[in-house]
Tab-separated table of C-alpha atoms in Angstrom:
chain	number	residue	atom	x	y	z
A	135	MET	CA	57.886	37.918	-0.194
A	136	THR	CA	55.219	35.717	-0.848
A	137	LEU	CA	55.465	32.504	-3.499
A	138	ARG	CA	52.324	32.196	-5.319
A	139	ILE	CA	51.270	29.037	-7.262
A	140	PHE	CA	48.685	27.628	-9.203
A	141	ASN	CA	47.968	23.775	-8.827
A	142	PRO	CA	44.715	22.729	-10.505
A	143	GLU	CA	45.579	19.065	-9.769
A	144	HIS	CA	45.005	19.854	-6.204
A	145	ASP	CA	41.687	17.925	-5.748
A	146	ILE	CA	42.835	14.744	-7.605
A	147	ALA	CA	46.174	15.034	-5.319
A	148	LEU	CA	43.965	15.278	-2.368
A	149	ALA	CA	42.151	12.101	-2.964
A	150	ALA	CA	45.269	10.334	-3.795
A	151	ASN	CA	47.122	11.571	-0.506
A	152	LEU	CA	50.216	10.607	-1.523
A	153	SER	CA	53.630	12.673	-1.278
A	154	ASN	CA	55.068	11.132	-4.549
A	155	PHE	CA	51.861	11.876	-6.792
A	156	THR	CA	51.697	12.291	-10.553
A	157	ALA	CA	49.102	14.504	-11.812
A	158	PRO	CA	47.058	13.217	-15.098
A	159	HIS	CA	48.343	14.597	-18.075
A	160	ALA	CA	45.478	17.207	-18.519
A	161	GLY	CA	46.023	18.414	-14.891
A	162	ARG	CA	49.664	19.097	-15.593
A	163	GLN	CA	49.126	20.708	-18.868
A	164	LEU	CA	46.310	23.158	-17.150
A	165	ARG	CA	49.137	24.029	-14.536
A	166	HIS	CA	51.661	24.694	-17.548
A	167	ASP	CA	49.570	26.856	-19.480
A	168	LEU	CA	47.430	28.773	-16.959
A	169	GLY	CA	50.440	28.969	-14.419
A	170	PHE	CA	50.506	32.930	-14.521
A	171	LEU	CA	46.855	33.096	-12.803
A	172	PRO	CA	48.159	33.846	-9.232
A	173	ALA	CA	49.636	37.253	-10.877
A	174	LEU	CA	46.133	38.709	-10.965
A	175	TRP	CA	45.961	38.867	-7.209
A	176	ALA	CA	49.698	38.985	-6.619
A	177	GLU	CA	51.109	41.951	-4.364
A	178	LYS	CA	54.395	43.902	-5.225
A	179	GLY	CA	57.530	42.121	-4.961
A	180	ASP	CA	55.814	38.673	-4.948
A	181	LEU	CA	56.981	35.399	-7.250
A	182	VAL	CA	54.695	33.221	-9.147
A	183	LEU	CA	55.885	29.787	-9.713
A	184	VAL	CA	55.419	28.560	-13.181
A	185	ASP	CA	56.455	25.893	-15.409
A	186	ASP	CA	57.468	28.286	-18.335
A	187	VAL	CA	58.432	31.518	-17.539
A	188	ALA	CA	57.975	33.050	-21.210
A	189	LEU	CA	54.609	31.365	-21.619
A	190	ALA	CA	53.447	32.864	-18.354
A	191	GLU	CA	54.809	36.279	-19.102
A	192	CYS	CA	52.654	36.159	-22.315
A	193	MET	CA	49.763	34.836	-21.234
A	194	PHE	CA	49.530	37.417	-18.424
A	195	HIS	CA	50.027	40.350	-20.793
A	196	LYS	CA	47.623	39.152	-23.076
A	197	THR	CA	45.144	38.961	-20.141
A	198	VAL	CA	45.945	42.323	-18.741
A	199	SER	CA	45.438	43.523	-22.348
A	200	THR	CA	42.136	42.256	-22.605
A	201	ALA	CA	41.064	42.986	-19.306
A	202	THR	CA	41.905	46.500	-20.092
A	203	ARG	CA	39.924	46.802	-23.019
A	204	LEU	CA	36.880	44.586	-22.417
A	205	LEU	CA	36.500	45.126	-18.691
A	206	GLY	CA	37.894	48.808	-18.095
A	207	LEU	CA	40.501	47.239	-15.719
A	208	SER	CA	43.815	48.593	-14.923
A	209	LEU	CA	45.895	45.698	-13.510
A	210	HIS	CA	49.485	46.066	-12.236
A	211	VAL	CA	51.583	44.260	-14.391
A	212	ALA	CA	54.828	45.114	-12.604
A	213	ASN	CA	53.553	43.688	-9.336
A	214	CYS	CA	55.477	40.429	-9.428
A	215	GLN	CA	57.989	38.315	-11.199
A	216	PHE	CA	57.815	34.683	-12.727
A	217	ALA	CA	59.760	32.047	-11.404
A	218	PRO	CA	60.593	28.742	-12.808
A	219	CYS	CA	60.151	25.340	-11.061
A	220	LYS	CA	63.844	24.696	-10.327
A	221	PRO	CA	65.302	24.005	-7.052
A	222	GLY	CA	66.995	27.184	-5.389
A	223	VAL	CA	65.393	29.951	-7.433
A	224	CYS	CA	63.077	31.383	-4.747
A	225	THR	CA	64.042	30.079	-1.283
A	226	VAL	CA	66.051	33.022	-0.100
A	227	GLN	CA	63.239	35.469	0.601
A	228	THR	CA	60.036	33.267	0.724
A	229	ARG	CA	58.172	34.313	3.950
A	230	SER	CA	54.996	32.554	2.946
A	231	VAL	CA	53.550	30.111	0.315
A	232	ASP	CA	49.972	31.084	-1.178
A	233	ALA	CA	48.839	27.805	-3.123
A	234	TRP	CA	45.653	27.293	-5.008
A	235	GLY	CA	45.135	24.351	-2.643
A	236	TRP	CA	47.099	22.615	-0.305
A	237	ASP	CA	47.960	18.825	-0.292
A	238	LEU	CA	51.007	16.249	0.318
A	239	ALA	CA	52.040	16.387	-3.198
A	240	LEU	CA	52.378	20.189	-3.242
A	241	LYS	CA	54.394	20.264	-0.041
A	242	ALA	CA	56.903	17.459	-1.302
A	243	ARG	CA	57.280	19.305	-4.560
A	244	LEU	CA	58.103	22.556	-3.059
A	245	LYS	CA	60.487	20.807	-0.442
A	246	ARG	CA	62.218	19.222	-3.713
A	247	LEU	CA	62.615	22.811	-4.574
A	248	GLY	CA	64.299	23.712	-1.737
A	249	ILE	CA	61.616	25.946	0.120
A	250	ASP	CA	62.396	26.116	3.848
A	251	ALA	CA	59.981	23.645	5.687
A	252	ASN	CA	59.165	26.636	8.385
A	253	VAL	CA	56.682	28.138	5.555
A	254	LEU	CA	55.287	25.179	4.609
A	255	PRO	CA	52.049	23.385	6.408
A	256	THR	CA	52.908	20.478	8.604
A	257	ASP	CA	51.626	17.084	7.691
A	258	ASN	CA	49.066	17.182	10.623
A	259	GLN	CA	47.849	20.530	9.339
A	260	LEU	CA	47.590	18.900	5.860
A	261	GLY	CA	45.762	16.049	7.185
A	262	VAL	CA	43.217	18.360	8.672
A	263	ILE	CA	42.781	20.194	5.577
A	264	ARG	CA	42.123	16.890	3.848
A	265	GLN	CA	39.488	15.813	6.445
A	266	LEU	CA	37.614	19.190	6.226
A	267	SER	CA	37.779	18.831	2.309
A	268	HIS	CA	35.925	15.711	2.531
A	269	ARG	CA	32.380	16.161	1.437
A	270	ARG	CA	30.904	15.050	5.037
A	271	THR	CA	32.036	18.483	5.834
A	272	ALA	CA	29.485	19.858	3.583
A	273	ALA	CA	26.650	17.387	4.454
A	274	GLY	CA	27.224	18.259	8.172
A	275	LEU	CA	26.857	21.820	7.708
A	276	LEU	CA	24.022	21.809	5.225
A	277	PRO	CA	21.522	21.645	7.952
A	278	LEU	CA	22.715	24.612	9.875
A	279	LEU	CA	22.038	26.718	6.584
A	280	GLN	CA	18.563	25.585	6.234
A	281	GLN	CA	15.567	28.174	6.561
A	282	ALA	CA	12.700	29.102	4.740
A	283	GLY	CA	13.296	28.853	0.906
A	284	THR	CA	16.027	26.419	1.052
A	285	VAL	CA	16.626	23.019	0.380
A	286	GLY	CA	19.210	20.308	0.578
A	287	GLU	CA	19.888	16.914	2.076
A	288	ALA	CA	23.203	14.744	1.845
A	289	PHE	CA	24.128	11.526	3.378
A	290	GLU	CA	27.350	9.713	3.950
A	291	CYS	CA	27.136	5.911	2.841
A	292	THR	CA	29.866	3.351	4.089
A	293	THR	CA	27.846	0.263	2.093
A	294	ALA	CA	26.355	-0.599	-1.051
A	295	ASP	CA	23.169	-1.364	1.009
A	296	ALA	CA	22.838	1.892	2.344
A	297	VAL	CA	23.067	3.685	-1.064
A	298	GLY	CA	20.384	0.943	-2.301
A	299	GLN	CA	18.105	2.162	0.996
A	300	LEU	CA	18.485	5.767	0.064
A	301	VAL	CA	17.583	5.279	-3.762
A	302	ARG	CA	14.746	3.439	-2.814
A	303	HIS	CA	13.422	5.920	-0.767
A	304	TYR	CA	14.237	9.012	-2.838
A	305	GLY	CA	13.986	7.315	-6.443
A	306	HIS	CA	16.913	9.544	-8.000
A	307	LEU	CA	20.126	10.149	-6.248
A	308	VAL	CA	23.475	12.064	-7.076
A	309	LEU	CA	26.385	9.878	-5.800
A	310	LYS	CA	29.630	11.942	-5.190
A	311	ALA	CA	33.151	10.417	-4.387
A	312	PRO	CA	34.031	12.153	-1.018
A	313	TRP	CA	37.166	13.749	-2.597
A	314	SER	CA	36.906	14.271	-6.444
A	315	SER	CA	37.737	17.172	-8.821
A	316	SER	CA	35.206	19.225	-10.657
A	317	GLY	CA	32.884	16.893	-12.709
A	318	ARG	CA	34.497	14.018	-11.814
A	319	GLY	CA	33.573	11.091	-9.450
A	320	LEU	CA	29.505	12.126	-9.902
A	321	ARG	CA	27.231	9.201	-10.888
A	322	PHE	CA	23.336	9.607	-11.483
A	323	VAL	CA	21.182	6.872	-10.467
A	324	LYS	CA	17.596	5.801	-10.304
A	325	SER	CA	16.019	2.864	-8.391
A	326	ASP	CA	15.977	1.004	-11.704
A	327	THR	CA	19.767	1.533	-12.408
A	328	ILE	CA	21.285	0.955	-9.048
A	329	GLY	CA	21.850	-2.557	-9.687
A	330	SER	CA	23.505	-2.436	-12.930
A	331	SER	CA	27.386	-3.698	-13.157
A	332	HIS	CA	28.608	-0.169	-13.725
A	333	VAL	CA	27.223	1.593	-10.884
A	334	GLN	CA	27.942	-1.312	-8.671
A	335	GLY	CA	31.424	-1.556	-9.854
A	336	TRP	CA	31.974	2.032	-9.217
A	337	LEU	CA	30.561	1.831	-5.882
A	338	ARG	CA	32.753	-1.004	-5.139
A	339	ASN	CA	35.775	0.894	-6.183
A	340	MET	CA	34.777	4.120	-4.391
A	341	LEU	CA	33.950	2.396	-1.099
A	342	ALA	CA	37.300	0.547	-1.216
A	343	SER	CA	39.272	3.592	-2.245
A	344	GLN	CA	37.926	6.224	-0.380
A	345	GLY	CA	35.985	4.590	2.317
A	346	ALA	CA	32.443	6.033	1.670
A	347	VAL	CA	30.255	7.711	-0.931
A	348	MET	CA	27.970	10.850	-0.439
A	349	ALA	CA	24.451	10.518	-1.634
A	350	GLU	CA	22.216	13.383	-2.071
A	351	PRO	CA	18.475	13.514	-3.687
A	352	TYR	CA	18.566	14.565	-7.254
A	353	TYR	CA	17.417	18.260	-7.763
A	354	ASP	CA	15.946	20.132	-10.634
A	355	LYS	CA	18.816	22.571	-10.860
A	356	VAL	CA	18.039	25.906	-12.799
A	357	LYS	CA	21.085	27.893	-12.112
A	358	ASP	CA	24.768	27.201	-10.744
A	359	PHE	CA	26.321	29.833	-8.473
A	360	GLY	CA	28.547	30.004	-5.632
A	361	MET	CA	29.854	32.491	-2.696
A	362	GLU	CA	33.520	33.055	-2.433
A	363	PHE	CA	35.346	33.580	1.152
A	364	GLU	CA	38.476	34.009	2.817
A	365	ALA	CA	39.512	32.437	6.475
A	366	ARG	CA	41.470	34.938	7.923
A	367	ALA	CA	44.207	34.301	10.497
A	368	GLU	CA	42.257	36.499	12.960
A	369	GLY	CA	39.756	33.509	13.253
A	370	ASP	CA	37.145	35.344	11.072
A	371	VAL	CA	35.698	34.723	7.591
A	372	ARG	CA	35.292	37.407	5.182
A	373	TYR	CA	32.938	37.407	2.279
A	374	LEU	CA	34.476	38.313	-1.205
A	375	GLY	CA	31.581	38.013	-3.755
A	376	LEU	CA	29.355	35.788	-5.695
A	377	SER	CA	30.622	33.359	-8.420
A	378	LEU	CA	28.119	32.928	-11.445
A	379	PHE	CA	29.572	30.113	-13.257
A	380	HIS	CA	28.364	27.342	-15.849
A	381	THR	CA	29.031	23.809	-15.970
A	382	ALA	CA	28.530	21.087	-18.204
A	383	ASN	CA	28.115	17.256	-17.147
A	384	GLY	CA	29.211	18.919	-13.802
A	385	ALA	CA	32.560	20.184	-15.150
A	386	TYR	CA	33.166	24.028	-14.793
A	387	THR	CA	32.878	25.913	-18.257
A	388	GLY	CA	32.950	29.620	-17.460
A	389	ASN	CA	32.277	32.667	-15.189
A	390	ILE	CA	30.343	35.691	-15.401
A	391	LEU	CA	32.409	38.872	-15.238
A	392	ALA	CA	30.052	41.527	-13.823
A	393	THR	CA	29.939	43.899	-10.749
A	394	GLU	CA	28.478	42.742	-7.406
A	395	HIS	CA	25.324	44.792	-7.876
A	396	ALA	CA	24.790	43.212	-11.541
A	397	LYS	CA	25.108	39.663	-10.230
A	398	HIS	CA	22.486	40.397	-7.271
A	399	LEU	CA	20.099	41.344	-10.074
A	400	MET	CA	20.574	37.841	-12.119
A	401	ILE	CA	20.253	35.904	-8.866
A	402	SER	CA	17.178	37.952	-7.414
A	403	ARG	CA	15.169	36.649	-10.478
A	404	TYR	CA	15.049	33.471	-8.630
A	405	ILE	CA	16.018	34.215	-5.112
A	406	PRO	CA	15.244	36.964	-2.910
A	407	ILE	CA	18.584	39.024	-2.007
A	408	GLU	CA	17.427	39.002	1.766
A	409	LEU	CA	17.926	35.225	1.773
A	410	LEU	CA	21.130	35.574	-0.200
A	411	ASP	CA	22.429	38.164	2.578
A	412	ASN	CA	21.194	35.639	5.425
A	413	ILE	CA	23.097	32.738	4.071
A	414	LYS	CA	26.275	34.902	3.559
A	415	THR	CA	25.954	35.920	7.138
A	416	LYS	CA	25.332	32.364	8.404
A	417	VAL	CA	28.428	31.198	6.635
A	418	CYS	CA	30.863	33.768	8.033
A	419	GLU	CA	29.619	32.851	11.254
A	420	ILE	CA	29.296	29.021	11.097
A	421	PHE	CA	32.555	28.674	9.132
A	422	ALA	CA	34.698	30.882	11.563
A	423	SER	CA	34.167	28.570	14.290
A	424	VAL	CA	34.692	25.148	12.074
A	425	PHE	CA	37.959	26.625	10.433
A	426	LYS	CA	39.267	28.106	13.450
A	427	GLY	CA	42.826	27.101	14.138
A	428	LYS	CA	42.396	24.577	11.430
A	429	TYR	CA	42.595	26.728	7.959
A	430	VAL	CA	43.325	29.893	6.914
A	431	GLY	CA	43.043	30.929	3.186
A	432	PRO	CA	40.240	31.136	0.329
A	433	PHE	CA	37.562	28.968	-0.045
A	434	GLY	CA	34.288	28.850	-2.051
A	435	ILE	CA	30.744	27.454	-1.655
A	436	ASP	CA	28.937	25.986	-4.575
A	437	MET	CA	25.260	26.559	-4.427
A	438	MET	CA	22.539	26.296	-7.131
A	439	VAL	CA	18.797	27.460	-7.696
A	440	CYS	CA	16.466	24.633	-7.803
A	441	ALA	CA	13.064	24.227	-9.275
A	442	SER	CA	10.212	22.973	-7.307
A	443	HIS	CA	6.967	22.711	-9.069
A	444	SER	CA	3.727	23.047	-7.655
A	445	THR	CA	0.344	21.374	-7.773
A	446	THR	CA	-0.598	24.345	-10.556
A	447	GLY	CA	2.527	23.227	-12.563
A	448	ASP	CA	4.159	26.576	-11.901
A	449	PRO	CA	7.754	26.580	-10.824
A	450	GLN	CA	8.796	27.858	-7.572
A	451	PHE	CA	12.569	28.386	-6.748
A	452	LEU	CA	14.503	27.308	-3.883
A	453	LEU	CA	18.251	27.796	-2.705
A	454	HIS	CA	20.400	24.893	-2.080
A	455	PRO	CA	22.833	26.690	0.094
A	456	CYS	CA	25.942	24.229	0.262
A	457	VAL	CA	26.292	21.987	-2.752
A	458	GLU	CA	29.713	21.740	-2.186
A	459	ILE	CA	32.739	23.199	-0.075
A	460	ASN	CA	36.206	24.001	-2.033
A	461	LEU	CA	38.715	24.430	0.504
A	462	ARG	CA	40.958	26.212	-1.867
A	463	ARG	CA	40.906	28.949	-4.423
A	464	THR	CA	38.486	28.612	-7.255
A	465	MET	CA	37.763	30.062	-10.725
A	466	GLY	CA	35.235	32.106	-8.841
A	467	HIS	CA	37.985	33.908	-7.080
A	468	VAL	CA	39.884	34.480	-10.446
A	469	ALA	CA	36.542	35.829	-11.757
A	470	LEU	CA	36.348	38.069	-8.840
A	471	ALA	CA	40.036	39.266	-9.599
A	472	LEU	CA	38.594	40.293	-13.053
A	473	SER	CA	35.356	42.008	-12.029
A	474	PRO	CA	34.541	45.110	-13.741
A	475	ASP	CA	33.529	48.222	-11.832
A	476	ASP	CA	30.779	49.546	-14.393
A	477	ASP	CA	27.374	47.735	-13.998
A	478	ASP	CA	26.874	48.065	-17.554
A	479	ILE	CA	29.991	45.601	-18.457
A	480	LEU	CA	28.935	42.162	-18.758
A	481	ARG	CA	31.339	39.666	-19.835
A	482	VAL	CA	32.131	35.946	-19.720
A	483	MET	CA	35.521	34.157	-18.797
A	484	ARG	CA	36.109	30.861	-20.163
A	485	VAL	CA	38.953	28.321	-20.007
A	486	ASP	CA	39.164	26.954	-23.780
A	487	TYR	CA	41.469	24.287	-24.995
A	488	ALA	CA	42.653	24.850	-28.712
A	489	ASP	CA	45.861	24.017	-30.510
A	490	ASN	CA	47.007	21.840	-27.918
A	491	ILE	CA	46.991	24.714	-25.295
A	492	TYR	CA	44.555	25.954	-22.524
A	493	LYS	CA	43.767	29.746	-22.717
A	494	LEU	CA	41.824	32.120	-20.438
A	495	LYS	CA	39.251	33.602	-22.593
A	496	ILE	CA	37.674	37.014	-21.790
A	497	GLN	CA	34.510	37.628	-24.262
A	498	ARG	CA	31.659	39.351	-24.604
A	499	LEU	CA	28.431	37.511	-23.879
């Protein structure tokens, strides 16, 4: 039996790197309200650990009903059971744990529940995962993915002076915390704003708390998307599918639910499919080597289509192949679990907050 867990506070916990970590209220509520999500990919006999069993059962059955009606899917509602977060409820038959993302805080929480240490990662393994989750990993692998039709640079800066030199060179930068959750830890700076007290204060704090900041030239983004993968115990990397998602101010707002073929058609308006296939193949080859013996599980790579204006003023589209690596499950993986089989079905999946509760919504476009 596999114990499955949704811990959306993972990115913040990874930055804190503490066993005794209390997530912000929004993270705790997301976990409480959407704890049922792993039931979408659970196998028969699995347990899904949730804060509120009754709520999880209700929300899961609503999602199954909506997926049947709007997506034509037949999800197996009897595959798994929900288990409350109480000591001893899921210890006897737990042979493995499938977490949204691994960090010290989750391991400590599971140990308090009585989960056998043999099915949990060691502190050393968690340290490796944390270092691989640092944005320097994406910066280091980005050059290996570059080819005709791509763009992208990223730099690790350990001093404010290094950031200043880059902003003077590029004129417009995106600064990122080495570890941060979606939409957090970002600052957009120009040569005339880098000296402001607000930016300098943020820089000092980030350099003191995380040891560095990542700096990237600002690109004229046209479309966000990503590719979802799984690093397997056999040592290879398996491609799972495209993730077409929306963001607002860097924060996730929703995913397109469509067949892989339909998603390819949408992206091919900007980027040749051959380029996407080449990047997919390279990721599987390169990341298999990087992750071998270090990480097993799902991960996603955020990418984007960028506009590069020619001298005639006509936009040309380029692919940024590695904006960010998420060494965990993502909402793109959730969307893949809800992908329809019919090319004519096109829906959107959102996480909405209303009436003091987060809800997973599947809606017509």
